[in-house]
Short mmCIF file of C-alpha atoms in Angstrom, two decimals:
data_model
loop_
_atom_site.label_atom_id
_atom_site.label_comp_id
_atom_site.label_asym_id
_atom_site.label_seq_id
_atom_site.Cartn_x
_atom_site.Cartn_y
_atom_site.Cartn_z
CA UNK L 1242 -143.89 53.88 18.45
CA UNK L 1243 -143.23 54.63 22.08
CA UNK L 1244 -143.97 51.01 22.95
CA UNK L 1245 -141.45 49.65 20.47
CA UNK L 1246 -138.79 52.01 21.78
CA UNK L 1247 -139.53 50.89 25.32
CA UNK L 1248 -139.20 47.21 24.33
CA UNK L 1249 -135.93 47.80 22.50
CA UNK L 1250 -134.58 49.66 25.52
CA UNK L 1251 -135.71 47.11 28.11
CA UNK L 1252 -134.29 44.02 26.32
CA UNK L 1253 -130.67 45.27 26.16
CA UNK L 1254 -130.85 46.46 29.77
CA UNK L 1255 -132.17 43.05 30.89
CA UNK L 1256 -129.40 41.26 29.03
CA UNK L 1257 -126.77 43.47 30.63
CA UNK L 1258 -128.22 42.89 34.07
CA UNK L 1259 -128.28 39.12 33.47
CA UNK L 1260 -124.65 39.05 32.27
CA UNK L 1261 -123.50 41.11 35.26
CA UNK L 1262 -125.28 38.75 37.63
CA UNK L 1263 -123.30 35.71 36.28
CA UNK L 1264 -119.83 35.27 37.88
CA UNK L 1265 -116.82 33.48 36.40
CA UNK L 1266 -116.10 31.97 39.82
CA UNK L 1267 -117.73 28.65 40.79
CA UNK L 1268 -120.20 28.65 43.56
CA UNK L 1269 -119.70 26.65 46.78
CA UNK L 1270 -119.75 22.86 46.37
CA UNK L 1271 -122.95 21.20 47.23
CA UNK L 1272 -123.23 18.40 49.85
CA UNK L 1273 -121.77 14.99 48.87
CA UNK L 1274 -124.37 12.68 47.49
CA UNK L 1275 -124.91 9.16 48.87
CA UNK L 1276 -122.38 6.46 47.86
CA UNK L 1277 -123.42 4.23 45.04
CA UNK L 1278 -123.75 0.48 45.41
CA UNK L 1279 -120.52 -1.56 45.31
CA UNK L 1280 -119.85 -3.27 42.03
CA UNK L 1281 -119.61 -7.05 41.69
CA UNK L 1282 -116.14 -8.53 42.45
CA UNK L 1283 -114.03 -9.35 39.45
CA UNK L 1284 -112.89 -12.85 38.59
CA UNK L 1285 -109.76 -14.16 40.40
CA UNK L 1286 -106.54 -13.91 38.45
CA UNK L 1287 -104.54 -16.99 37.54
CA UNK L 1288 -102.13 -18.39 40.14
CA UNK L 1289 -98.50 -17.54 39.55
CA UNK L 1290 -95.93 -20.24 38.92
CA UNK L 1291 -94.40 -21.93 41.95
CA UNK L 1292 -90.95 -20.65 42.81
CA UNK L 1293 -88.01 -22.99 43.13
CA UNK L 1294 -87.45 -24.46 46.58
CA UNK L 1295 -84.92 -22.58 48.67
CA UNK L 1296 -82.02 -24.25 50.36
CA UNK L 1297 -82.45 -25.56 53.89
CA UNK L 1298 -81.67 -23.02 56.54
CA UNK L 1299 -78.10 -23.13 57.74
CA UNK L 1300 -77.65 -23.86 61.38
CA UNK L 1301 -75.40 -21.70 63.56
CA UNK L 1302 -72.08 -23.51 63.54
CA UNK L 1303 -69.12 -22.93 65.83
CA UNK L 1304 -65.92 -24.70 64.91
CA UNK L 1305 -62.38 -24.80 66.16
CA UNK L 1306 -59.39 -25.37 63.97
CA UNK L 1307 -57.22 -28.41 64.50
CA UNK L 1308 -55.52 -28.21 67.89
CA UNK L 1309 -53.11 -30.36 69.86
CA UNK L 1310 -53.09 -31.61 73.44
CA UNK L 1311 -49.58 -31.11 74.77
CA UNK L 1312 -50.24 -32.49 78.25
CA UNK L 1313 -53.14 -34.25 79.93
CA UNK L 1314 -54.87 -32.50 82.84
CA UNK L 1315 -55.19 -35.91 84.46
CA UNK L 1316 -52.50 -38.38 83.44
CA UNK L 1317 -52.92 -41.86 84.91
CA UNK L 1318 -51.72 -45.14 83.50
CA UNK L 1319 -55.17 -46.20 82.29
CA UNK L 1320 -57.10 -42.91 82.31
CA UNK L 1321 -56.33 -39.49 80.88
CA UNK L 1322 -58.42 -36.42 80.20
CA UNK L 1323 -57.95 -32.85 79.05
CA UNK L 1324 -60.27 -29.87 79.09
CA UNK L 1325 -60.38 -27.99 75.79
CA UNK L 1326 -59.16 -24.46 76.60
CA UNK L 1327 -60.90 -21.23 75.63
CA UNK L 1328 -64.30 -22.91 75.30
CA UNK L 1329 -67.10 -22.02 77.71
CA UNK L 1330 -70.22 -24.06 77.07
CA UNK L 1331 -72.47 -21.70 79.07
CA UNK L 1332 -72.66 -19.71 75.84
CA UNK L 1333 -74.48 -22.62 74.17
CA UNK L 1334 -77.70 -24.55 74.70
CA UNK L 1335 -76.05 -27.87 75.42
CA UNK L 1336 -79.34 -29.74 75.77
CA UNK L 1337 -80.23 -28.85 72.18
CA UNK L 1338 -76.86 -28.39 70.46
CA UNK L 1339 -74.92 -31.12 68.73
CA UNK L 1340 -71.24 -31.45 69.62
CA UNK L 1341 -68.93 -33.28 67.25
CA UNK L 1342 -65.31 -33.93 68.16
CA UNK L 1343 -62.85 -35.31 65.62
CA UNK L 1344 -59.44 -36.89 65.98
CA UNK L 1345 -56.96 -36.52 63.13
CA UNK L 1346 -54.19 -39.09 63.12
CA UNK L 1347 -51.12 -38.65 60.90
CA UNK L 1348 -48.65 -41.44 61.48
CA UNK L 1349 -46.81 -40.44 58.29
CA UNK L 1350 -46.91 -37.33 56.09
CA UNK L 1351 -48.76 -39.26 53.40
CA UNK L 1352 -51.36 -40.93 55.63
CA UNK L 1353 -54.15 -39.05 57.40
CA UNK L 1354 -57.11 -40.59 59.19
CA UNK L 1355 -59.98 -38.54 60.63
CA UNK L 1356 -62.52 -40.18 62.93
CA UNK L 1357 -65.48 -38.94 64.94
CA UNK L 1358 -65.24 -39.52 68.68
CA UNK L 1359 -65.88 -41.91 70.32
CA UNK L 1360 -63.12 -44.08 68.88
CA UNK L 1361 -62.91 -47.65 70.17
CA UNK L 1362 -59.76 -49.75 69.86
CA UNK L 1363 -60.06 -53.52 70.10
CA UNK L 1364 -57.42 -56.13 70.77
CA UNK L 1365 -56.63 -58.95 68.36
CA UNK L 1366 -58.98 -61.19 70.33
CA UNK L 1367 -61.83 -58.70 69.91
CA UNK L 1368 -61.82 -57.27 73.44
CA UNK L 1369 -62.28 -53.54 74.00
CA UNK L 1370 -58.82 -52.21 74.73
CA UNK L 1371 -59.18 -48.45 74.67
CA UNK L 1372 -61.94 -45.84 74.34
CA UNK L 1373 -61.24 -42.29 73.22
CA UNK L 1374 -64.26 -40.08 73.91
CA UNK L 1375 -65.41 -36.54 74.55
CA UNK L 1376 -67.70 -35.54 77.39
CA UNK L 1377 -69.36 -32.43 78.74
CA UNK L 1378 -68.85 -31.61 82.38
CA UNK L 1379 -70.06 -28.36 83.87
CA UNK L 1380 -69.30 -25.66 81.31
CA UNK L 1381 -66.37 -27.51 79.78
CA UNK L 1382 -65.74 -29.97 76.97
CA UNK L 1383 -63.25 -32.73 77.76
CA UNK L 1384 -61.36 -35.32 75.74
CA UNK L 1385 -60.57 -38.47 77.65
CA UNK L 1386 -58.94 -41.85 77.20
CA UNK L 1387 -60.00 -44.93 79.14
CA UNK L 1388 -57.86 -48.04 78.77
CA UNK L 1389 -58.97 -51.56 79.62
CA UNK L 1390 -56.37 -54.16 80.56
CA UNK L 1391 -53.39 -52.12 79.41
CA UNK L 1392 -51.58 -48.89 80.12
CA UNK L 1393 -51.59 -45.80 77.93
CA UNK L 1394 -48.16 -44.28 77.29
CA UNK L 1395 -47.73 -40.69 78.37
CA UNK L 1396 -47.19 -39.45 74.80
CA UNK L 1397 -49.89 -41.63 73.24
CA UNK L 1398 -52.53 -39.59 71.38
CA UNK L 1399 -50.39 -36.48 71.68
CA UNK L 1400 -48.76 -34.44 68.89
CA UNK L 1401 -47.33 -34.44 66.37
CA UNK L 1402 -49.33 -37.46 65.19
CA UNK L 1403 -52.66 -36.51 66.79
CA UNK L 1404 -54.81 -33.37 66.60
CA UNK L 1405 -58.41 -32.70 67.59
CA UNK L 1406 -61.21 -30.46 66.38
CA UNK L 1407 -64.70 -29.72 67.67
CA UNK L 1408 -67.80 -28.51 65.85
CA UNK L 1409 -70.88 -27.28 67.74
CA UNK L 1410 -74.10 -27.11 65.74
CA UNK L 1411 -77.10 -25.15 66.98
CA UNK L 1412 -80.30 -26.41 65.35
CA UNK L 1413 -82.12 -24.05 63.01
CA UNK L 1414 -85.66 -23.57 64.43
CA UNK L 1415 -87.02 -22.93 60.93
CA UNK L 1416 -85.71 -26.16 59.41
CA UNK L 1417 -87.56 -29.46 59.29
CA UNK L 1418 -86.04 -31.83 61.85
CA UNK L 1419 -86.95 -34.77 59.65
CA UNK L 1420 -84.61 -33.42 56.96
CA UNK L 1421 -81.70 -32.86 59.34
CA UNK L 1422 -78.90 -35.30 58.50
CA UNK L 1423 -77.38 -37.66 61.04
CA UNK L 1424 -73.93 -36.11 61.28
CA UNK L 1425 -72.58 -39.08 63.23
CA UNK L 1426 -73.21 -41.31 60.23
CA UNK L 1427 -71.48 -38.90 57.86
CA UNK L 1428 -67.78 -38.86 57.15
CA UNK L 1429 -65.73 -35.88 58.23
CA UNK L 1430 -65.45 -34.72 54.62
CA UNK L 1431 -69.24 -34.93 54.19
CA UNK L 1432 -69.88 -32.91 57.35
CA UNK L 1433 -67.39 -30.22 56.37
CA UNK L 1434 -68.90 -29.96 52.88
CA UNK L 1435 -72.46 -29.84 54.22
CA UNK L 1436 -71.68 -27.11 56.74
CA UNK L 1437 -69.41 -25.18 54.38
CA UNK L 1438 -66.41 -25.28 56.72
CA UNK L 1439 -62.74 -25.18 55.89
CA UNK L 1440 -61.23 -28.65 56.31
#
């Protein structure tokens, strides 16, 4: 009888001691185990659809409005030239840039002709009579007239019938040079439309 009482006393005491020894708090984390082997790579996804081609990069364009030459800087009977004011070409890379100069001729209010310089004028017999050109000298852009075998009147190629305009195009380094148009072969209207300029 004493043995049974001892057993019944010991078992509850052991259970209490065991429950008191367990804590609700976690113990300290053990050391990190070694990394498992890397899984096999998955199959490549399908290629996405090609996007639409973007527009060609727009070059940096510098354009004047239409301006008049009131007097020639040099005014000889067969040679005249005028430096375009307020234009300093040191701000541009002349060896790479394209310079277009246009002459607008309005002999009447209903007739307008625009031509890219140089403009050559021939006599009835087919001889070169006059050459209207632009040239770069130093840091300036000049418009000049050279006559051959005749004189040029002092008011010839001056307003109100004649105006000029220049456009300087810096090439876009990101564009394909093979796709760059030949602006000299384009009409004035085509150039203006291509560059998005006001006529």
